[in-house]
Structures are given as C-alpha cells and as structure tokens.
Amino acid sequence: MPLVSIIVPVYNSEKYVERAVSSILNQSEKDIQVILVNDGSEDASGKVCDKIASMDNRVMVIHQENRGISAARNTGLKFAVGEYIGFCDNDDEYLENLVEDNYALAKKYDADIVRYCRRRIVTKDGRIIRDSVMDEFPFLVIEKSQFPEYESEITNTGNGIWTGLYKRSFIQAYQIQFDEFIRYGHEDTMFNLKAYQSFHTMVLNPKVYYVWKNRMEHSTTGKFNMNYIESMKKCLNEEIKLAKIYGLISCQNGKYHSRLAKTYIYSIYDYLILAKDKLKWREKRAVLKRFRQHNAFKLRNNYQSIKKEGLFFIVLWTMFYYKLYMVPYAAIKLKQKIINN
C-alpha cells in the first residue's frame, strides 16, 4: 500500500499536466500513487496522461465522460489505496518534500488532516498580475474540542483541498465526498467543511509546499457561471451546521463573522466582477440581495468583532450587512483594476 495517493483531475490541460505530474513524481518520498482522472478532455490531455503512465508504474489513468471536477475527484477517491490522500490540480505544482514532510507530521500526531501553505500566482494572457503567499498561521496541533479556539487559523489555511493531506480511513468512515452539483468552484470548501465537522486531530504546517497557478484563461474559477453562486449558498448551509456544532454563532466572538466576510462576501463580489457584460448592474445587485437573504447572515451585527481582519473587511462586512450592496462592488472593482494594470 502506498503511503499517499495523489488525485489529479485533468481537463483540457495538454500544455500543463505533464509538468504538474512531474512535480509529484519527483517528490523525495517515492512510495506514492498518482491517479490521473481524464474528465472528457477535448484536447490531447488523455494521450499525455497515458504517456506519463507508460513511463511510471506509480501512475494510474482513468478516462471518463466529462462530469465536472467534483465527479473527477470522486472517481479518484474510489481508486485511491494510499494511507493518506492528497490532491493537485492539473496545472499546479508540488514543491520539494511536500509528501515526505507532511506525511511524517500526519503519522507523528495520528492526524486526520494536515494543512500546509501555498503560493498563488495569478496570470492573465501569460502575464503575472498577482503573486502572493498564504502563510498566516503558526504550527499547531489541534484537537476537535479546540476548533473554536483556532477557527481563524484554520480559515487562514484557505479552502483549497490541494493544501492538505487527508487520512483515507477518516474520509471513508464519514463518507466525505465532493458535491457533484458544484462544478465551477467551492467544491473544496464544501469538502473541508464536512471534514472539519468530524476530524479528531488536525495539524497546521506553516511552510509553503504548493504552487497554485491561477491562469484566468484556463481555470474554472476564471469563467463566470451562476453555478458558482448557488454552490456558495450550499456551502453556507454547511457553514451553519459547522457553526452550530462548535457554538460559533452563539458566542459572537467574531470568528463566524470573519469567515463569512473573507470566504463568502468578498468571494461573491470578486466573482460578480468576472461577469462583466454578462449581467447588468441591476442584475448583479439582485444576486447580492438574494445572497444576503441566506440564513447564514441572519445574526446580530458585530463589526467590532472582526476588527483584527483590518479596515477593509470591517467596511465590507458593514456595507453588505446593511444592504449597501454596490458600494463594495465598485471599490473592489477599482482595486482590482489598479492591481491588474
């Protein structure tokens, strides 16, 4: 049995997938399984995957009709045999010792989940428009009872499942899978929300091991689709379950407010900006209004509780909470225009 199975969903990525898989196969830890799920690619991705597998017996290729990234990852889960499971997107990169270091931590602390850091490189038409590192948390070993205390640090690991190792027996015991309704983003948010409800021990490793190459012309999250908005609503339903389990709503300590502001409110504004001419101004406002009506936002305002997140998130939360929907939209759009230029 390999120590770690790494699942890579592949779709129309003939230019990138070989480099992504090479970064996995060249890891210092060689006892791994790599599962490439070719999700109905229309380019030569399937042939590239088969070529890779013919050169390394650690690689398994599964070809299926196009069903979306969640279904592709679920297929990978069915064939994974490793003690732990990791994920990589078909155009990203594993950095040196990712598997070795984080598997060692998983074993040392008998962890269900190990979360680590990533670097994000955003490109548009081949030009880098953003390069940032997410590493805003210390090394921590967290027991389930400590989740409320360290919820902010866990949130700061991001929502990507590719910055985590998950014990396969844990995933199987709690029947954690990807929601196949979600096709254009936040499928990893949902997966982690379910995992956070049931874990026993989690390790946070603040070292950067993963490079998220966010190519706007290639990424599913770089293309506007209303499924993304509806998927966020499904995730908010799961957020309510999580918050009730750990008492995050009742304690009003701001951690619940902060998570909503950072994970959902900013995300919906950011995503609506992608709509450009697909939605008119009033249609975007209507989307925000319906989103604001979700039960997750039916709580007492306490902007002071998120002050540690900075002025930006205080203003964002306050404007959205009091239904001044288009003020943050205009501000974020201007900010992005300045950064991208």
PDB file of N, CA and C in Angstrom, residues 164-225:
ATOM      1  N   GLY A 164      -3.674  20.097   1.536  1.00  0.00           N
ATOM      2  CA  GLY A 164      -3.956  19.219   2.661  1.00  0.00           C
ATOM      3  C   GLY A 164      -3.724  17.755   2.334  1.00  0.00           C
ATOM      4  N   LEU A 165      -3.389  16.991   3.372  1.00  0.00           N
ATOM      5  CA  LEU A 165      -3.410  15.536   3.304  1.00  0.00           C
ATOM      6  C   LEU A 165      -4.537  15.059   4.213  1.00  0.00           C
ATOM      7  N   TYR A 166      -5.271  14.040   3.749  1.00  0.00           N
ATOM      8  CA  TYR A 166      -6.433  13.543   4.482  1.00  0.00           C
ATOM      9  C   TYR A 166      -6.297  12.035   4.661  1.00  0.00           C
ATOM     10  N   LYS A 167      -6.486  11.560   5.879  1.00  0.00           N
ATOM     11  CA  LYS A 167      -6.410  10.121   6.131  1.00  0.00           C
ATOM     12  C   LYS A 167      -7.552   9.425   5.389  1.00  0.00           C
ATOM     13  N   ARG A 168      -7.213   8.430   4.596  1.00  0.00           N
ATOM     14  CA  ARG A 168      -8.229   7.767   3.767  1.00  0.00           C
ATOM     15  C   ARG A 168      -9.282   7.067   4.625  1.00  0.00           C
ATOM     16  N   SER A 169      -8.855   6.443   5.699  1.00  0.00           N
ATOM     17  CA  SER A 169      -9.823   5.753   6.564  1.00  0.00           C
ATOM     18  C   SER A 169     -10.807   6.738   7.195  1.00  0.00           C
ATOM     19  N   PHE A 170     -10.345   7.952   7.469  1.00  0.00           N
ATOM     20  CA  PHE A 170     -11.207   9.009   8.014  1.00  0.00           C
ATOM     21  C   PHE A 170     -12.246   9.430   6.975  1.00  0.00           C
ATOM     22  N   ILE A 171     -11.815   9.642   5.739  1.00  0.00           N
ATOM     23  CA  ILE A 171     -12.734  10.026   4.665  1.00  0.00           C
ATOM     24  C   ILE A 171     -13.789   8.945   4.445  1.00  0.00           C
ATOM     25  N   GLN A 172     -13.344   7.706   4.465  1.00  0.00           N
ATOM     26  CA  GLN A 172     -14.271   6.595   4.245  1.00  0.00           C
ATOM     27  C   GLN A 172     -15.243   6.446   5.411  1.00  0.00           C
ATOM     28  N   ALA A 173     -14.750   6.572   6.632  1.00  0.00           N
ATOM     29  CA  ALA A 173     -15.601   6.381   7.816  1.00  0.00           C
ATOM     30  C   ALA A 173     -16.753   7.382   7.853  1.00  0.00           C
ATOM     31  N   TYR A 174     -16.480   8.624   7.432  1.00  0.00           N
ATOM     32  CA  TYR A 174     -17.501   9.675   7.472  1.00  0.00           C
ATOM     33  C   TYR A 174     -18.112   9.955   6.102  1.00  0.00           C
ATOM     34  N   GLN A 175     -17.763   9.111   5.124  1.00  0.00           N
ATOM     35  CA  GLN A 175     -18.333   9.195   3.772  1.00  0.00           C
ATOM     36  C   GLN A 175     -18.250  10.611   3.207  1.00  0.00           C
ATOM     37  N   ILE A 176     -17.061  11.186   3.312  1.00  0.00           N
ATOM     38  CA  ILE A 176     -16.829  12.534   2.817  1.00  0.00           C
ATOM     39  C   ILE A 176     -16.475  12.476   1.336  1.00  0.00           C
ATOM     40  N   GLN A 177     -17.279  13.130   0.518  1.00  0.00           N
ATOM     41  CA  GLN A 177     -17.038  13.189  -0.916  1.00  0.00           C
ATOM     42  C   GLN A 177     -17.252  14.604  -1.421  1.00  0.00           C
ATOM     43  N   PHE A 178     -16.993  14.791  -2.701  1.00  0.00           N
ATOM     44  CA  PHE A 178     -17.209  16.090  -3.325  1.00  0.00           C
ATOM     45  C   PHE A 178     -18.641  16.170  -3.845  1.00  0.00           C
ATOM     46  N   ASP A 179     -19.270  17.310  -3.642  1.00  0.00           N
ATOM     47  CA  ASP A 179     -20.642  17.532  -4.084  1.00  0.00           C
ATOM     48  C   ASP A 179     -20.636  17.762  -5.597  1.00  0.00           C
ATOM     49  N   GLU A 180     -21.224  16.830  -6.348  1.00  0.00           N
ATOM     50  CA  GLU A 180     -21.133  16.901  -7.808  1.00  0.00           C
ATOM     51  C   GLU A 180     -22.042  17.958  -8.427  1.00  0.00           C
ATOM     52  N   PHE A 181     -22.894  18.590  -7.630  1.00  0.00           N
ATOM     53  CA  PHE A 181     -23.635  19.759  -8.112  1.00  0.00           C
ATOM     54  C   PHE A 181     -22.680  20.915  -8.367  1.00  0.00           C
ATOM     55  N   ILE A 182     -21.610  20.972  -7.575  1.00  0.00           N
ATOM     56  CA  ILE A 182     -20.670  22.088  -7.630  1.00  0.00           C
ATOM     57  C   ILE A 182     -19.654  21.840  -8.747  1.00  0.00           C
ATOM     58  N   ARG A 183     -19.688  22.679  -9.778  1.00  0.00           N
ATOM     59  CA  ARG A 183     -18.860  22.455 -10.962  1.00  0.00           C
ATOM     60  C   ARG A 183     -17.908  23.604 -11.270  1.00  0.00           C
ATOM     61  N   TYR A 184     -18.102  24.771 -10.673  1.00  0.00           N
ATOM     62  CA  TYR A 184     -17.318  25.938 -11.065  1.00  0.00           C
ATOM     63  C   TYR A 184     -16.639  26.632  -9.888  1.00  0.00           C
ATOM     64  N   GLY A 185     -16.398  25.907  -8.812  1.00  0.00           N
ATOM     65  CA  GLY A 185     -15.688  26.490  -7.685  1.00  0.00           C
ATOM     66  C   GLY A 185     -16.408  26.311  -6.363  1.00  0.00           C
ATOM     67  N   HIS A 186     -15.649  26.176  -5.290  1.00  0.00           N
ATOM     68  CA  HIS A 186     -16.106  25.980  -3.910  1.00  0.00           C
ATOM     69  C   HIS A 186     -16.417  24.520  -3.593  1.00  0.00           C
ATOM     70  N   GLU A 187     -16.097  23.594  -4.520  1.00  0.00           N
ATOM     71  CA  GLU A 187     -16.244  22.176  -4.191  1.00  0.00           C
ATOM     72  C   GLU A 187     -15.284  21.772  -3.087  1.00  0.00           C
ATOM     73  N   ASP A 188     -14.115  22.420  -3.048  1.00  0.00           N
ATOM     74  CA  ASP A 188     -13.147  22.128  -1.994  1.00  0.00           C
ATOM     75  C   ASP A 188     -13.590  22.737  -0.662  1.00  0.00           C
ATOM     76  N   THR A 189     -14.244  23.897  -0.709  1.00  0.00           N
ATOM     77  CA  THR A 189     -14.800  24.490   0.512  1.00  0.00           C
ATOM     78  C   THR A 189     -15.777  23.518   1.158  1.00  0.00           C
ATOM     79  N   MET A 190     -16.671  22.960   0.362  1.00  0.00           N
ATOM     80  CA  MET A 190     -17.666  22.021   0.879  1.00  0.00           C
ATOM     81  C   MET A 190     -17.000  20.777   1.467  1.00  0.00           C
ATOM     82  N   PHE A 191     -16.008  20.245   0.768  1.00  0.00           N
ATOM     83  CA  PHE A 191     -15.300  19.054   1.240  1.00  0.00           C
ATOM     84  C   PHE A 191     -14.670  19.319   2.607  1.00  0.00           C
ATOM     85  N   ASN A 192     -13.994  20.455   2.734  1.00  0.00           N
ATOM     86  CA  ASN A 192     -13.340  20.778   4.005  1.00  0.00           C
ATOM     87  C   ASN A 192     -14.345  21.047   5.120  1.00  0.00           C
ATOM     88  N   LEU A 193     -15.456  21.688   4.785  1.00  0.00           N
ATOM     89  CA  LEU A 193     -16.476  21.929   5.811  1.00  0.00           C
ATOM     90  C   LEU A 193     -16.974  20.621   6.409  1.00  0.00           C
ATOM     91  N   LYS A 194     -17.167  19.619   5.560  1.00  0.00           N
ATOM     92  CA  LYS A 194     -17.605  18.306   6.058  1.00  0.00           C
ATOM     93  C   LYS A 194     -16.505  17.638   6.878  1.00  0.00           C
ATOM     94  N   ALA A 195     -15.258  17.777   6.417  1.00  0.00           N
ATOM     95  CA  ALA A 195     -14.140  17.177   7.150  1.00  0.00           C
ATOM     96  C   ALA A 195     -13.964  17.839   8.516  1.00  0.00           C
ATOM     97  N   TYR A 196     -14.134  19.163   8.587  1.00  0.00           N
ATOM     98  CA  TYR A 196     -13.947  19.882   9.849  1.00  0.00           C
ATOM     99  C   TYR A 196     -15.009  19.529  10.882  1.00  0.00           C
ATOM    100  N   GLN A 197     -16.154  19.041  10.431  1.00  0.00           N
ATOM    101  CA  GLN A 197     -17.205  18.646  11.368  1.00  0.00           C
ATOM    102  C   GLN A 197     -16.873  17.353  12.107  1.00  0.00           C
ATOM    103  N   SER A 198     -15.953  16.554  11.533  1.00  0.00           N
ATOM    104  CA  SER A 198     -15.786  15.193  12.042  1.00  0.00           C
ATOM    105  C   SER A 198     -14.367  14.810  12.461  1.00  0.00           C
ATOM    106  N   PHE A 199     -13.379  15.653  12.188  1.00  0.00           N
ATOM    107  CA  PHE A 199     -11.991  15.267  12.461  1.00  0.00           C
ATOM    108  C   PHE A 199     -11.729  15.097  13.956  1.00  0.00           C
ATOM    109  N   HIS A 200     -10.657  14.379  14.264  1.00  0.00           N
ATOM    110  CA  HIS A 200     -10.226  14.235  15.655  1.00  0.00           C
ATOM    111  C   HIS A 200      -8.969  15.043  15.923  1.00  0.00           C
ATOM    112  N   THR A 201      -7.993  14.969  15.010  1.00  0.00           N
ATOM    113  CA  THR A 201      -6.748  15.737  15.157  1.00  0.00           C
ATOM    114  C   THR A 201      -6.368  16.338  13.814  1.00  0.00           C
ATOM    115  N   MET A 202      -5.980  17.618  13.843  1.00  0.00           N
ATOM    116  CA  MET A 202      -5.546  18.320  12.644  1.00  0.00           C
ATOM    117  C   MET A 202      -4.215  19.008  12.928  1.00  0.00           C
ATOM    118  N   VAL A 203      -3.298  18.964  11.957  1.00  0.00           N
ATOM    119  CA  VAL A 203      -2.013  19.644  12.078  1.00  0.00           C
ATOM    120  C   VAL A 203      -1.959  20.794  11.070  1.00  0.00           C
ATOM    121  N   LEU A 204      -1.540  21.969  11.519  1.00  0.00           N
ATOM    122  CA  LEU A 204      -1.308  23.098  10.617  1.00  0.00           C
ATOM    123  C   LEU A 204       0.198  23.299  10.479  1.00  0.00           C
ATOM    124  N   ASN A 205       0.689  23.200   9.257  1.00  0.00           N
ATOM    125  CA  ASN A 205       2.112  23.349   8.955  1.00  0.00           C
ATOM    126  C   ASN A 205       2.295  24.634   8.143  1.00  0.00           C
ATOM    127  N   PRO A 206       2.951  25.657   8.695  1.00  0.00           N
ATOM    128  CA  PRO A 206       3.026  26.962   8.030  1.00  0.00           C
ATOM    129  C   PRO A 206       4.025  27.069   6.880  1.00  0.00           C
ATOM    130  N   LYS A 207       4.658  25.964   6.499  1.00  0.00           N
ATOM    131  CA  LYS A 207       5.618  26.018   5.399  1.00  0.00           C
ATOM    132  C   LYS A 207       4.889  25.922   4.054  1.00  0.00           C
ATOM    133  N   VAL A 208       5.410  26.619   3.041  1.00  0.00           N
ATOM    134  CA  VAL A 208       4.822  26.617   1.698  1.00  0.00           C
ATOM    135  C   VAL A 208       5.287  25.381   0.930  1.00  0.00           C
ATOM    136  N   TYR A 209       4.315  24.600   0.437  1.00  0.00           N
ATOM    137  CA  TYR A 209       4.631  23.371  -0.300  1.00  0.00           C
ATOM    138  C   TYR A 209       3.938  23.289  -1.662  1.00  0.00           C
ATOM    139  N   TYR A 210       3.031  24.194  -1.949  1.00  0.00           N
ATOM    140  CA  TYR A 210       2.187  24.054  -3.133  1.00  0.00           C
ATOM    141  C   TYR A 210       2.140  25.375  -3.895  1.00  0.00           C
ATOM    142  N   VAL A 211       2.179  25.299  -5.216  1.00  0.00           N
ATOM    143  CA  VAL A 211       2.055  26.488  -6.057  1.00  0.00           C
ATOM    144  C   VAL A 211       0.749  26.401  -6.835  1.00  0.00           C
ATOM    145  N   TRP A 212      -0.147  27.315  -6.529  1.00  0.00           N
ATOM    146  CA  TRP A 212      -1.429  27.415  -7.218  1.00  0.00           C
ATOM    147  C   TRP A 212      -1.245  28.375  -8.385  1.00  0.00           C
ATOM    148  N   LYS A 213      -1.243  27.848  -9.585  1.00  0.00           N
ATOM    149  CA  LYS A 213      -1.063  28.662 -10.789  1.00  0.00           C
ATOM    150  C   LYS A 213      -2.441  28.986 -11.355  1.00  0.00           C
ATOM    151  N   ASN A 214      -2.934  30.122 -10.935  1.00  0.00           N
ATOM    152  CA  ASN A 214      -4.299  30.537 -11.250  1.00  0.00           C
ATOM    153  C   ASN A 214      -4.314  31.263 -12.604  1.00  0.00           C
ATOM    154  N   ARG A 215      -4.387  30.473 -13.681  1.00  0.00           N
ATOM    155  CA  ARG A 215      -4.435  31.031 -15.033  1.00  0.00           C
ATOM    156  C   ARG A 215      -5.879  31.383 -15.348  1.00  0.00           C
ATOM    157  N   MET A 216      -6.177  32.680 -15.457  1.00  0.00           N
ATOM    158  CA  MET A 216      -7.559  33.117 -15.613  1.00  0.00           C
ATOM    159  C   MET A 216      -8.199  32.583 -16.885  1.00  0.00           C
ATOM    160  N   GLU A 217      -7.397  32.381 -17.923  1.00  0.00           N
ATOM    161  CA  GLU A 217      -7.945  31.882 -19.183  1.00  0.00           C
ATOM    162  C   GLU A 217      -8.178  30.373 -19.159  1.00  0.00           C
ATOM    163  N   HIS A 218      -7.623  29.684 -18.155  1.00  0.00           N
ATOM    164  CA  HIS A 218      -7.700  28.225 -18.097  1.00  0.00           C
ATOM    165  C   HIS A 218      -8.546  27.728 -16.930  1.00  0.00           C
ATOM    166  N   SER A 219      -8.521  28.443 -15.820  1.00  0.00           N
ATOM    167  CA  SER A 219      -9.168  27.990 -14.586  1.00  0.00           C
ATOM    168  C   SER A 219     -10.684  28.023 -14.688  1.00  0.00           C
ATOM    169  N   THR A 220     -11.342  27.047 -14.031  1.00  0.00           N
ATOM    170  CA  THR A 220     -12.805  27.048 -13.975  1.00  0.00           C
ATOM    171  C   THR A 220     -13.321  28.241 -13.181  1.00  0.00           C
ATOM    172  N   THR A 221     -12.546  28.700 -12.184  1.00  0.00           N
ATOM    173  CA  THR A 221     -12.984  29.852 -11.389  1.00  0.00           C
ATOM    174  C   THR A 221     -12.732  31.161 -12.120  1.00  0.00           C
ATOM    175  N   GLY A 222     -12.082  31.100 -13.286  1.00  0.00           N
ATOM    176  CA  GLY A 222     -11.858  32.304 -14.088  1.00  0.00           C
ATOM    177  C   GLY A 222     -12.962  32.536 -15.104  1.00  0.00           C
ATOM    178  N   LYS A 223     -13.991  31.692 -15.098  1.00  0.00           N
ATOM    179  CA  LYS A 223     -15.103  31.803 -16.043  1.00  0.00           C
ATOM    180  C   LYS A 223     -16.399  31.949 -15.257  1.00  0.00           C
ATOM    181  N   PHE A 224     -17.194  32.951 -15.597  1.00  0.00           N
ATOM    182  CA  PHE A 224     -18.411  33.218 -14.824  1.00  0.00           C
ATOM    183  C   PHE A 224     -19.496  32.194 -15.125  1.00  0.00           C
ATOM    184  N   ASN A 225     -20.133  31.682 -14.044  1.00  0.00           N
ATOM    185  CA  ASN A 225     -21.268  30.777 -14.173  1.00  0.00           C
ATOM    186  C   ASN A 225     -22.085  30.886 -12.888  1.00  0.00           C
TER     187      ASN A 225
END
